[in-house]
Each structure stands twice: as C-alpha cells, then as structure tokens.
Amino acid sequence: MKAEPPDPGTPSVGGGWPVIEGWARATLSPKGPLLWQTLLHKSACLSCAWGTGGQNGGFSDELGEPLQRCLKSVEAISAELQPAVPHEVFSGRSVSALQRLSSLEADRLGRLSHPLILREGRSHYERLAWDDVFAITEAAFRVPPQRLASYSSGRSSNEAAYLLQLLLRALGSNNLADCSDLCHAPSTVGLNAVFGSGTSMVSLESLQQADCVVLVGSNAPANHPRLMNELIRLRERGGSVIVINPVLEVGLLKFGSPAFPIKSMLRGSEIASLFLQPVPGSDTAVFLGFQKALLEAGQIRWDFLNAHTEGADAVLEQARATPWEAITACCGLSREELEHAAAVIARSRGVVFAWAMGITHHANGTTNVQAIANTALVSGNAGRPGAGTMPIRGHSNVQGFGSMGVTVKLRADMQQALEALLGRPLSRVPGYDTRALIEAAEAGTVDTLLCLGGNLWGANPDSTQARHALGRIDTVIYLATKPNQGHFHGLGARRTLVLPVFNRFETPHRTTTESGNNFVRLNEPGHTHLKHADLISEVEFLAGLATRLLGREPVDWGQLHDPVYVRQLIARTVPGYGPIAAIDATKREFSVEGRVFEQPSFPTPSGRARMEPTPLPALVQPEPAHFGGLAPGEAGLALTLITARSYSQHNTVVYKPGDAYRGMPHRHTILMNRADLARSGLAPHQTVTVQGEAGALEGVEIIPGEIREGAALMFYPEVNAIIRVPVDPRSGTPAFKRAPVLVRSGLRPEAAPSAVSAGAEAG
Ligand SMILES: Nc1nc2c(c(=O)[nH]1)N[C@H]1C(S)=C(S)[C@@H](COP(=O)(O)OP(=O)(O)OC[C@H]3O[C@@H](n4cnc5c(=O)[nH]c(N)nc54)[C@H](O)[C@@H]3O)O[C@H]1N2
Ligand SMILES: Nc1nc2c(c(=O)[nH]1)N[C@H]1C(S)=C(S)[C@@H](COP(=O)(O)OP(=O)(O)OC[C@H]3O[C@@H](n4cnc5c(=O)[nH]c(N)nc54)[C@H](O)[C@@H]3O)O[C@H]1N2
Ligand code: SF4
Ligand SMILES: [Mo]
C-alpha cells in the first residue's frame, strides 16, 4: 500500500518529544513529588500488561533493566492521585446531571472516597456507612446462585480475583464475566486449542533473541509503549518487523523512545521493515497466504511438523487448495506482498508472532489466532527461544484474573483442585460471559451483580441495550477507585452502590499481579494520599462479604482476610503458581510454571501442537441500502468501522480529548481514506452523521488519513452508543473492529429518531 502525505501538522514519528513534554509537565505540576514517589513505589504499573515495575523498583522490567516506565503509566498514576470528589458533587448534582458528563469529565471529578448508594426513586447518590453496605450486599447475595453474577476488569490483584471466584463458586454460581471476554478471550481459546496453553509462550528474554517480529493488529506505540524498545533493539541488531494493520499507525513506522535519548529520541527509530495494510477482519486470509507462499517456495519445516504437530496435512492441504485469487480478494493484499513477507519469515532464524485487538475483535477472532499459530508452526517458529506466539495482553492484571479462575471456561485441573479445597463438586451450570450476562440481565434473570472495577456499561456495544439490561438487575454493586460513566448510566432497578477501594500502590497489604509475559509481580503495601477517606481493600471487602454469607464453610473465610493465607490457597489450587507460597518470605517474583515453551513439547494429550484448517471469512462490505439508503442528493457511503483507542485514553477512561498522532483533534471524529471521500462526494473536515446498527452520532468531523479504503476508525467508548456487532461464537468476543456503518452528509428527518437520541445521550 502506498502511504499518502498526512495532513500538515500530524507528527511523522510516534513517541518522541510529546512524551518528554508530558513527563516534564507531570513532574513540574503540584502533584510532581507525589507522582515520583509513586513511580518509585515497588509495585507493578497500573496501566498495561507489559508489567513494568515490582520488586526491582518501580521502573524496571522483569530482567531488571531500568528506565522502563512510559508516559501511559504517568497518566494512570496522575488520575489516581487526584483529590477526593467533593461531597457536593453527589449531594448537589442529580444522577441525570451526572449522566451528562463525558468520560473525561467523570474521571476528572476525582477519587471516590466514601461508599455511595442510589436508591430506587431517588435522584441523588447518598453516603452510606460500611455496616450498611455489608448488610445490603449480604441480603442481595442471598438469591438463587444462577441469579447472581460478577463482572471484573483486570486492574485488581490476584488475591482479590481469587477470592471473587472462590466466593461465587462456593455459592454455586459460575457467572464470572470478565473484561477479557471483550478482549483476548479468542487468544485464550485459540491458543488452548492449538498448544493446550492459553497465554504467551514467549518470555521477555526469549523475545530479545528473535530476529523477526510479526506485529498484527496492535497499536503498541500507544498501548504497550515499552514493547517499542524491544522492536527498536531488534531493528538495530539487523532484524525485521512485519506490521499488519489496516491503519498506517505513525508510531509503527517510526518511534522516538526516551529510553534511547541520543539515537532514537531526536529523529525516531524505524520500526516496520514491511507494512501490510489488509482489509479489516481478513487476517486469516493473510496468514493462509503466508502458508501458501511458504509451501510453494518449498520452505515448509516438514521435520518440525512431523515431530511436533498433528493435523498439519489438512492445514497445508487447505493452503494448497485455496486459490490465490480467493486469498487476495479477501485480504486486499497482492500475492507479491504476501510472498515477500513469507520470504522474510522463512529466512529469519527466530520469529515471534505478536498480536492484540486487531486480531481478536472479529467474528472469527479465534480462527484468526489459530491461523497465526499454524503459520508459526509450519515455519518452525514455536517452542524454542527467540520464537513463538505472543498475545499482547491488555489490562495490567487481566491475565492474572484468568489464572485465578475468573473465567467461564475453568481449566479442568483447577476445577479439581477447587473441588478438593471446597470438599464438594462445583456447579456444572455454564456461567455467563460478558455478552451472555448482558443478555441474561435483559431477559430479567439476574438479581444481583458485583462489579470488581471496570465500566460494564461503557465497554459493551449498544449502550442503550446495556443500560436497559443493567436496569433490570435489582442490585448493582461497583467497586472502583474513580467514578466513571458506568456508575451513572449502568444503574440497577432497586439500588446501585459505588464503593471506594484502594488502588494497587495504596493497598495496605502486599498483593501480586501477573504480566502478559507470565511474570508474577509482588506489590509492596502503600498508603493513600486521600485525607479523611473511607476506602476498603478489595480483599477485605470480599473476605468480609464471604464471612457474613458463609462463615467458616467450606473454608474459613475469616482467615482469608489475610492475603498471605490467600496466597497459600492460590499455591495449592492454581496451576503453575506453586512458588507464590514462598513469595512473602523470599520476595522472589517468578514466571508461572508451564507457560513459556523453549522446547517444542506442548501440554496437549499427545505433547504435539494440534493444527486445524482455518476457513476464510466471508467478508461483506456493507451497502447504504442496509441502513435504508441515502436520500436523493445526499452524499455518503457505507464502511466497515474499526473502533479503537486514541493515543490518550485508557479503555473507557479518556485522559485527553484529541489524538495528535492520527491527526484527530477531538473525539467526535472519523478517520477515513481519501479515495472513499472522493468517490462518495464527502469532503475532509465536513461534519457528517455516522449511522450504525444501534443508533447514529451527528456532527462527526471527517479526518482524512492513512487507513485502508473501505474502512474507517472511530474512538471507543463513545462509539458504543451506535454499534451492534456479532460475537465470535467460540470466545463470545464482540467484533468491535468490523462494525457496519453508513457515513452520510445529512440524516433524513424520518430516519430512526430514537436511535439518534441514543447516540446523543451517551456522547
Ligand atoms: N495507553 C493505553 N494502553 C492500553 C489501553 C488503553 O486504552 N490505553 N488498553 C489496554 C487494553 S485492555 C488492551 S486490550 C490493549 C489494546 O491494545 P491494541 O489492541 O493495540 O488497541 P486498539 O486501539 O484496540 O487497536 C488495535 C489496532 O488494531 C488495528 N486493527 C483494527 N482492525 C484490524 C484488523 O482487522 N486486522 C489487523 N491486523 N489490525 C487491525 C487498529 O488499526 C489498531 O492499530 O491495550 C492495553 N493498554
Ligand atoms: N467499541 C469497543 N468497545 C470495547 C473495546 C474496543 O476496542 N472497542 N475494547 C474492549 C476491551 S479490549 C476491554 S479490556 C474493555 C475494557 O472494559 P473495562 O475493563 O470494563 O473498562 P475500564 O475502562 O478499563 O475500567 C475503568 C474503571 O476501572 C476502575 N478501576 C481502576 N483501577 C481499579 C482498581 O484497582 N480496582 C477497582 N475495583 N477498580 C479500578 C476505575 O473506576 C475506572 O473508571 O472494553 C472493551 N470494549
Ligand atoms: S509499557 Fe505498560 S506496563 Fe510498562 S510502563 Fe508503559 S503502561 Fe506501564
Ligand atoms: Mo482489553
């Protein structure tokens, strides 16, 4: 794909000076000293799952390398260091007024400092004493187990996650929805299918031995900035980076890293040696193309396949039998581009295949992951240092939540261990994942929901549906550090509780977390800057609730107030977590056992990787007619919409309005290809209506940019007001990266007025 010149003023390097400026601004602000104290605290970074920080000091990675904190970490800490929300905000402003706050405004209210309740028929949140919180919560939990559910977001500790699932399972419920259902669940399912293990098989040390990285569907410059240092180093030692992304992300072309002030900061380091811009949702075709090219060039590693895999014949037969035209028509890349990339893979000694949401957020997300794994296997790139499959995880402890059993797909070995611990069989009723939870709630079959962090309302597609669904639950309980829009829009029918908790660096006891590279971090106790606040630790809340509900049955919940004891139970019941039993004494952080494969022997029954063919997706470009058509004389066109993060937000929490790197000056923008503008009669910077399956947003400014023809990009969470998308049936994950929309110059007056107001409400 040819790159067109960006709009004037758009940076040509990712990272770079804005990062230094950001650090300087934060350091010089009144919060500066507290910020630095927090950065130096021995705990894992709050932001992404790369997992910087921990016992070696707040700045180092797991190999002890210093200076590994990025500006995203500073943004996350600064938000946590805000003063408490003044009480007048809740006593003086009605919930309808609070509903008008944007994500950024809600976050800027400050920190939650006291328990709050919104009762049925009341207009305002009111303060509540902890005794009353426990009494209300306990009563709400005394419902049939199928009508009880939780949702969690991967910011909390392993200890809290473990207690959450132990409590729900002890009560007989498997309804443990988690943000990973909206995120990397296809990676877990796909990698489990192939390798019998659902996480990265590559350690940081192993990544440093690769000479090629294939980076697919990831905007790492914004979302995993420290990964960029590894890519810079790889290029410097002569390696290749193949980027696969429908958006020509500037930071993936060139990135200026403050970790290398002289050589990289000034002009930026080259990242991509090859940039492929496929049709969104077509990655299975891209990887099938690689396999076919390797096959035709005689570069399949038969020795490796024969010794370490099963099912390879069917996979290669699919590659042989699928015509090039079918592959190129699906992904929109040329045969030459695919052959060229395959040749780079073939001549590299060690290839790491790394991916994020561009792969998982599709109706065939799990198949996408399998297509990547198959490519790794046919090229002999699995189960040895410097090679393998590496999902790049999202939230800082989302992987720990999965390890702790917060999942609707509990591993059989952990299930057995929990049954031994509890002395009775666990319920066999399948639990609700996040989408199933919304649907069950909408159907009126959920009475009580406990949210350990997150923003269930904002993270789901179709905000109107999410609001109605949550509104049918009697009691919704949010544990959170800061207010977010979900606390104002995701309200329960009879009561909503918002309970303030310590964040990771404030929790008064030790906790642990697990990085995306399977490294377990030990976080030292801390204290909060909030004066006169009434916060609780998540462990104390969950153990307290469990003690009230279950007493000493079937475990002594009172003793589980002590996180050291929680870690003993984790060591006994969580596969690979044995070393956590000694961590309080030794302070030794560790790699979860059985995850990193440096030998091609996998935890499947045969010890071999299980390959299976990956059907090409049938991608249909939407038509205006699907949305009722354009009015006579109206300009517009239907596109597939990628919904993604800006460079200045953390998930549903917006830190800054615009996105300078993509040239999008504010959030009410849509990134479009210039050829699409030319053929539809729309113009750069024109304001348009974007109509999705669930509503429309008006007054959206068109930004011309480096995105594949036929595709567009808008920012989540605002865009969730208008999209309704299918889910990947194997993982339950929504196709957030391929939502059909109609972009139009004006909206016919008779078209869907209710949908328009839905969009406006959430904006
Ligand atoms: N600063 C910051 N860091 C974060 C987060 C944050 O919000 N802010 N969120 C955290 C979380 S929970 C997660 S899951 C990760 C998310 O990290 P990412 O997955 O990097 O985040 P997204 O913004 O969803 O963007 C994914 C990328 O996929 C590309 N893409 C879209 N569709 C396709 C496709 O069909 N194929 C391919 N090959 N590419 C595609 C998009 O153009 C975009 O560059 O980041 C984590 N870290
Ligand atoms: N359209 C669209 N939708 C998406 C996505 C997309 O790309 N497009 N991405 C999806 C993805 S990958 C994800 S992971 C989800 C994210 O969905 P969630 O994880 O549900 O949302 P977050 O915005 O990360 O949640 C932020 C809130 O967590 C709370 N919090 C922060 N730290 C702590 C803590 O230590 N303890 C507790 N108890 N609370 C804390 C704060 O109150 C904060 O407001 O969104 C998904 N939704
Ligand atoms: S890369 Fe991720 S874990 Fe490391 S400092 Fe940045 S946000 Fe934190
Ligand atoms: Mo995520």
JSON list of C-alpha atoms and ligand atoms in Angstrom, two decimals, residues 47-50 70-73 75 153-154 179 182-184 215-225 243-249 252 275-283 286-287 355-362 368 392-396 398 619 641-653 655 662 671 707 712-716 736-738, ligand 1:
[
{"chain": "A", "resi": 47, "resn": "SER", "atom": "CA", "xyz": [-1.73, 0.59, 33.05]},
{"chain": "A", "resi": 48, "resn": "CYS", "atom": "CA", "xyz": [-0.90, -2.19, 30.58]},
{"chain": "A", "resi": 49, "resn": "ALA", "atom": "CA", "xyz": [0.04, -5.85, 30.96]},
{"chain": "A", "resi": 50, "resn": "TRP", "atom": "CA", "xyz": [3.63, -5.37, 29.80]},
{"chain": "A", "resi": 70, "resn": "CYS", "atom": "CA", "xyz": [6.33, 5.12, 29.96]},
{"chain": "A", "resi": 71, "resn": "LEU", "atom": "CA", "xyz": [4.10, 8.18, 29.93]},
{"chain": "A", "resi": 72, "resn": "LYS", "atom": "CA", "xyz": [0.97, 6.00, 29.97]},
{"chain": "A", "resi": 73, "resn": "SER", "atom": "CA", "xyz": [1.96, 4.93, 33.42]},
{"chain": "A", "resi": 75, "resn": "GLU", "atom": "CA", "xyz": [-1.21, 9.29, 33.08]},
{"chain": "A", "resi": 153, "resn": "SER", "atom": "CA", "xyz": [-11.77, -5.67, 34.99]},
{"chain": "A", "resi": 154, "resn": "GLY", "atom": "CA", "xyz": [-8.14, -6.72, 35.22]},
{"chain": "A", "resi": 179, "resn": "CYS", "atom": "CA", "xyz": [-13.32, -7.85, 30.63]},
{"chain": "A", "resi": 182, "resn": "LEU", "atom": "CA", "xyz": [-14.33, -8.40, 25.41]},
{"chain": "A", "resi": 183, "resn": "CYS", "atom": "CA", "xyz": [-10.61, -8.57, 24.80]},
{"chain": "A", "resi": 184, "resn": "HIS", "atom": "CA", "xyz": [-8.21, -11.53, 24.47]},
{"chain": "A", "resi": 215, "resn": "LEU", "atom": "CA", "xyz": [3.13, -7.44, 14.84]},
{"chain": "A", "resi": 216, "resn": "VAL", "atom": "CA", "xyz": [-0.53, -7.86, 13.98]},
{"chain": "A", "resi": 217, "resn": "GLY", "atom": "CA", "xyz": [-3.47, -5.67, 14.95]},
{"chain": "A", "resi": 218, "resn": "SER", "atom": "CA", "xyz": [-1.62, -3.82, 17.69]},
{"chain": "A", "resi": 219, "resn": "ASN", "atom": "CA", "xyz": [-1.07, -0.13, 18.24]},
{"chain": "A", "resi": 220, "resn": "ALA", "atom": "CA", "xyz": [1.79, -0.74, 20.64]},
{"chain": "A", "resi": 221, "resn": "PRO", "atom": "CA", "xyz": [3.21, 2.83, 20.47]},
{"chain": "A", "resi": 222, "resn": "ALA", "atom": "CA", "xyz": [0.09, 3.95, 22.35]},
{"chain": "A", "resi": 223, "resn": "ASN", "atom": "CA", "xyz": [-0.98, 0.87, 24.24]},
{"chain": "A", "resi": 224, "resn": "HIS", "atom": "CA", "xyz": [2.22, -1.05, 25.07]},
{"chain": "A", "resi": 225, "resn": "PRO", "atom": "CA", "xyz": [4.92, 1.59, 24.70]},
{"chain": "A", "resi": 243, "resn": "VAL", "atom": "CA", "xyz": [3.47, -4.91, 10.69]},
{"chain": "A", "resi": 244, "resn": "ILE", "atom": "CA", "xyz": [-0.03, -5.96, 9.65]},
{"chain": "A", "resi": 245, "resn": "ASN", "atom": "CA", "xyz": [-2.60, -3.23, 10.23]},
{"chain": "A", "resi": 246, "resn": "PRO", "atom": "CA", "xyz": [-5.29, -1.55, 8.09]},
{"chain": "A", "resi": 247, "resn": "VAL", "atom": "CA", "xyz": [-4.22, 1.76, 9.66]},
{"chain": "A", "resi": 248, "resn": "LEU", "atom": "CA", "xyz": [-0.77, 3.09, 8.91]},
{"chain": "A", "resi": 249, "resn": "GLU", "atom": "CA", "xyz": [-0.09, 3.94, 12.56]},
{"chain": "A", "resi": 252, "resn": "LEU", "atom": "CA", "xyz": [4.72, 1.75, 13.91]},
{"chain": "A", "resi": 275, "resn": "PHE", "atom": "CA", "xyz": [3.93, -2.69, 6.46]},
{"chain": "A", "resi": 276, "resn": "LEU", "atom": "CA", "xyz": [0.92, -4.60, 5.15]},
{"chain": "A", "resi": 277, "resn": "GLN", "atom": "CA", "xyz": [-2.49, -2.88, 5.19]},
{"chain": "A", "resi": 278, "resn": "PRO", "atom": "CA", "xyz": [-5.15, -5.59, 4.82]},
{"chain": "A", "resi": 279, "resn": "VAL", "atom": "CA", "xyz": [-8.94, -5.32, 4.85]},
{"chain": "A", "resi": 280, "resn": "PRO", "atom": "CA", "xyz": [-10.15, -5.30, 8.50]},
{"chain": "A", "resi": 281, "resn": "GLY", "atom": "CA", "xyz": [-11.17, -8.78, 9.58]},
{"chain": "A", "resi": 282, "resn": "SER", "atom": "CA", "xyz": [-9.17, -10.58, 6.87]},
{"chain": "A", "resi": 283, "resn": "ASP", "atom": "CA", "xyz": [-6.10, -11.68, 8.86]},
{"chain": "A", "resi": 286, "resn": "VAL", "atom": "CA", "xyz": [-3.22, -13.01, 5.24]},
{"chain": "A", "resi": 287, "resn": "PHE", "atom": "CA", "xyz": [-1.80, -15.90, 7.27]},
{"chain": "A", "resi": 355, "resn": "TRP", "atom": "CA", "xyz": [-0.95, -9.52, 18.27]},
{"chain": "A", "resi": 356, "resn": "ALA", "atom": "CA", "xyz": [-3.63, -7.53, 20.03]},
{"chain": "A", "resi": 357, "resn": "MET", "atom": "CA", "xyz": [-7.21, -6.40, 19.41]},
{"chain": "A", "resi": 358, "resn": "GLY", "atom": "CA", "xyz": [-6.98, -6.15, 15.61]},
{"chain": "A", "resi": 359, "resn": "ILE", "atom": "CA", "xyz": [-6.94, -9.97, 15.65]},
{"chain": "A", "resi": 360, "resn": "THR", "atom": "CA", "xyz": [-9.35, -10.77, 18.47]},
{"chain": "A", "resi": 361, "resn": "HIS", "atom": "CA", "xyz": [-12.13, -8.19, 17.88]},
{"chain": "A", "resi": 362, "resn": "HIS", "atom": "CA", "xyz": [-13.69, -10.11, 14.99]},
{"chain": "A", "resi": 368, "resn": "ASN", "atom": "CA", "xyz": [-7.51, -15.61, 13.35]},
{"chain": "A", "resi": 392, "resn": "ILE", "atom": "CA", "xyz": [-0.07, -8.78, 23.91]},
{"chain": "A", "resi": 393, "resn": "ARG", "atom": "CA", "xyz": [-2.43, -8.56, 26.88]},
{"chain": "A", "resi": 394, "resn": "GLY", "atom": "CA", "xyz": [-4.48, -5.54, 27.86]},
{"chain": "A", "resi": 395, "resn": "HIS", "atom": "CA", "xyz": [-5.15, -4.58, 31.49]},
{"chain": "A", "resi": 396, "resn": "SER", "atom": "CA", "xyz": [-2.23, -4.78, 33.89]},
{"chain": "A", "resi": 398, "resn": "VAL", "atom": "CA", "xyz": [-6.10, -9.26, 33.20]},
{"chain": "A", "resi": 619, "resn": "LEU", "atom": "CA", "xyz": [-16.42, -10.52, 4.47]},
{"chain": "A", "resi": 641, "resn": "LEU", "atom": "CA", "xyz": [-15.77, 0.71, 11.19]},
{"chain": "A", "resi": 642, "resn": "ILE", "atom": "CA", "xyz": [-12.78, -0.07, 13.39]},
{"chain": "A", "resi": 643, "resn": "THR", "atom": "CA", "xyz": [-13.46, 1.08, 16.94]},
{"chain": "A", "resi": 644, "resn": "ALA", "atom": "CA", "xyz": [-10.23, 1.65, 18.83]},
{"chain": "A", "resi": 645, "resn": "ARG", "atom": "CA", "xyz": [-8.36, 3.61, 21.45]},
{"chain": "A", "resi": 646, "resn": "SER", "atom": "CA", "xyz": [-6.97, 7.09, 20.90]},
{"chain": "A", "resi": 647, "resn": "TYR", "atom": "CA", "xyz": [-3.42, 7.81, 21.98]},
{"chain": "A", "resi": 648, "resn": "SER", "atom": "CA", "xyz": [-4.75, 9.48, 25.17]},
{"chain": "A", "resi": 649, "resn": "GLN", "atom": "CA", "xyz": [-7.17, 7.20, 26.94]},
{"chain": "A", "resi": 650, "resn": "HIS", "atom": "CA", "xyz": [-7.20, 4.03, 28.98]},
{"chain": "A", "resi": 651, "resn": "ASN", "atom": "CA", "xyz": [-10.12, 1.96, 27.77]},
{"chain": "A", "resi": 652, "resn": "THR", "atom": "CA", "xyz": [-13.37, 3.72, 28.66]},
{"chain": "A", "resi": 653, "resn": "VAL", "atom": "CA", "xyz": [-11.47, 6.43, 30.55]},
{"chain": "A", "resi": 655, "resn": "TYR", "atom": "CA", "xyz": [-7.40, 11.36, 29.65]},
{"chain": "A", "resi": 662, "resn": "ARG", "atom": "CA", "xyz": [-3.63, 10.29, 13.92]},
{"chain": "A", "resi": 671, "resn": "LEU", "atom": "CA", "xyz": [-10.77, 8.65, 10.20]},
{"chain": "A", "resi": 707, "resn": "ILE", "atom": "CA", "xyz": [-6.49, 3.94, 6.60]},
{"chain": "A", "resi": 712, "resn": "ALA", "atom": "CA", "xyz": [-12.97, 3.91, 8.92]},
{"chain": "A", "resi": 713, "resn": "LEU", "atom": "CA", "xyz": [-11.89, 4.38, 12.53]},
{"chain": "A", "resi": 714, "resn": "MET", "atom": "CA", "xyz": [-13.67, 5.96, 15.49]},
{"chain": "A", "resi": 715, "resn": "PHE", "atom": "CA", "xyz": [-12.97, 6.07, 19.20]},
{"chain": "A", "resi": 716, "resn": "TYR", "atom": "CA", "xyz": [-14.48, 3.83, 21.79]},
{"chain": "A", "resi": 736, "resn": "PHE", "atom": "CA", "xyz": [-15.52, -4.36, 17.70]},
{"chain": "A", "resi": 737, "resn": "LYS", "atom": "CA", "xyz": [-13.15, -3.93, 14.74]},
{"chain": "A", "resi": 738, "resn": "ARG", "atom": "CA", "xyz": [-15.69, -4.52, 11.98]},
{"chain": "B", "resi": 1, "resn": "LIG", "atom": "N1", "xyz": [-2.48, 3.72, 26.84]},
{"chain": "B", "resi": 1, "resn": "LIG", "atom": "C1", "xyz": [-3.30, 2.68, 26.85]},
{"chain": "B", "resi": 1, "resn": "LIG", "atom": "N2", "xyz": [-2.79, 1.43, 26.99]},
{"chain": "B", "resi": 1, "resn": "LIG", "atom": "C2", "xyz": [-3.62, 0.38, 26.95]},
{"chain": "B", "resi": 1, "resn": "LIG", "atom": "C3", "xyz": [-5.02, 0.51, 26.84]},
{"chain": "B", "resi": 1, "resn": "LIG", "atom": "C4", "xyz": [-5.53, 1.83, 26.66]},
{"chain": "B", "resi": 1, "resn": "LIG", "atom": "O1", "xyz": [-6.74, 2.03, 26.47]},
{"chain": "B", "resi": 1, "resn": "LIG", "atom": "N3", "xyz": [-4.65, 2.88, 26.68]},
{"chain": "B", "resi": 1, "resn": "LIG", "atom": "N4", "xyz": [-5.85, -0.57, 26.90]},
{"chain": "B", "resi": 1, "resn": "LIG", "atom": "C5", "xyz": [-5.29, -1.85, 27.34]},
{"chain": "B", "resi": 1, "resn": "LIG", "atom": "C6", "xyz": [-6.15, -2.94, 26.86]},
{"chain": "B", "resi": 1, "resn": "LIG", "atom": "S1", "xyz": [-7.40, -3.53, 27.87]},
{"chain": "B", "resi": 1, "resn": "LIG", "atom": "C7", "xyz": [-5.92, -3.56, 25.68]},
{"chain": "B", "resi": 1, "resn": "LIG", "atom": "S2", "xyz": [-6.88, -4.86, 25.18]},
{"chain": "B", "resi": 1, "resn": "LIG", "atom": "C8", "xyz": [-4.80, -3.17, 24.82]},
{"chain": "B", "resi": 1, "resn": "LIG", "atom": "C9", "xyz": [-5.31, -2.78, 23.44]},
{"chain": "B", "resi": 1, "resn": "LIG", "atom": "O2", "xyz": [-4.24, -2.55, 22.58]},
{"chain": "B", "resi": 1, "resn": "LIG", "atom": "P1", "xyz": [-4.48, -2.54, 21.00]},
{"chain": "B", "resi": 1, "resn": "LIG", "atom": "O3", "xyz": [-5.02, -3.81, 20.54]},
{"chain": "B", "resi": 1, "resn": "LIG", "atom": "O4", "xyz": [-3.23, -2.03, 20.40]},
{"chain": "B", "resi": 1, "resn": "LIG", "atom": "O5", "xyz": [-5.63, -1.40, 20.91]},
{"chain": "B", "resi": 1, "resn": "LIG", "atom": "P2", "xyz": [-6.74, -0.92, 19.87]},
{"chain": "B", "resi": 1, "resn": "LIG", "atom": "O6", "xyz": [-6.82, 0.56, 19.95]},
{"chain": "B", "resi": 1, "resn": "LIG", "atom": "O7", "xyz": [-7.98, -1.67, 20.10]},
{"chain": "B", "resi": 1, "resn": "LIG", "atom": "O8", "xyz": [-6.13, -1.13, 18.44]},
{"chain": "B", "resi": 1, "resn": "LIG", "atom": "C10", "xyz": [-5.77, -2.21, 17.80]},
{"chain": "B", "resi": 1, "resn": "LIG", "atom": "C11", "xyz": [-5.04, -1.96, 16.49]},
{"chain": "B", "resi": 1, "resn": "LIG", "atom": "O9", "xyz": [-5.59, -2.93, 15.61]},
{"chain": "B", "resi": 1, "resn": "LIG", "atom": "C12", "xyz": [-5.71, -2.38, 14.32]},
{"chain": "B", "resi": 1, "resn": "LIG", "atom": "N5", "xyz": [-6.73, -3.16, 13.60]},
{"chain": "B", "resi": 1, "resn": "LIG", "atom": "C13", "xyz": [-8.06, -2.94, 13.57]},
{"chain": "B", "resi": 1, "resn": "LIG", "atom": "N6", "xyz": [-8.68, -3.89, 12.85]},
{"chain": "B", "resi": 1, "resn": "LIG", "atom": "C14", "xyz": [-7.72, -4.74, 12.40]},
{"chain": "B", "resi": 1, "resn": "LIG", "atom": "C15", "xyz": [-7.74, -5.93, 11.60]},
{"chain": "B", "resi": 1, "resn": "LIG", "atom": "O10", "xyz": [-8.77, -6.41, 11.15]},
{"chain": "B", "resi": 1, "resn": "LIG", "atom": "N7", "xyz": [-6.54, -6.54, 11.38]},
{"chain": "B", "resi": 1, "resn": "LIG", "atom": "C16", "xyz": [-5.37, -6.05, 11.84]},
{"chain": "B", "resi": 1, "resn": "LIG", "atom": "N8", "xyz": [-4.26, -6.72, 11.56]},
{"chain": "B", "resi": 1, "resn": "LIG", "atom": "N9", "xyz": [-5.32, -4.91, 12.57]},
{"chain": "B", "resi": 1, "resn": "LIG", "atom": "C17", "xyz": [-6.48, -4.27, 12.88]},
{"chain": "B", "resi": 1, "resn": "LIG", "atom": "C18", "xyz": [-6.08, -0.94, 14.58]},
{"chain": "B", "resi": 1, "resn": "LIG", "atom": "O11", "xyz": [-5.80, -0.16, 13.44]},
{"chain": "B", "resi": 1, "resn": "LIG", "atom": "C19", "xyz": [-5.20, -0.61, 15.78]},
{"chain": "B", "resi": 1, "resn": "LIG", "atom": "O12", "xyz": [-3.95, -0.14, 15.36]},
{"chain": "B", "resi": 1, "resn": "LIG", "atom": "O13", "xyz": [-4.07, -2.06, 25.33]},
{"chain": "B", "resi": 1, "resn": "LIG", "atom": "C20", "xyz": [-3.91, -2.02, 26.75]},
{"chain": "B", "resi": 1, "resn": "LIG", "atom": "N10", "xyz": [-3.07, -0.87, 27.02]}
]
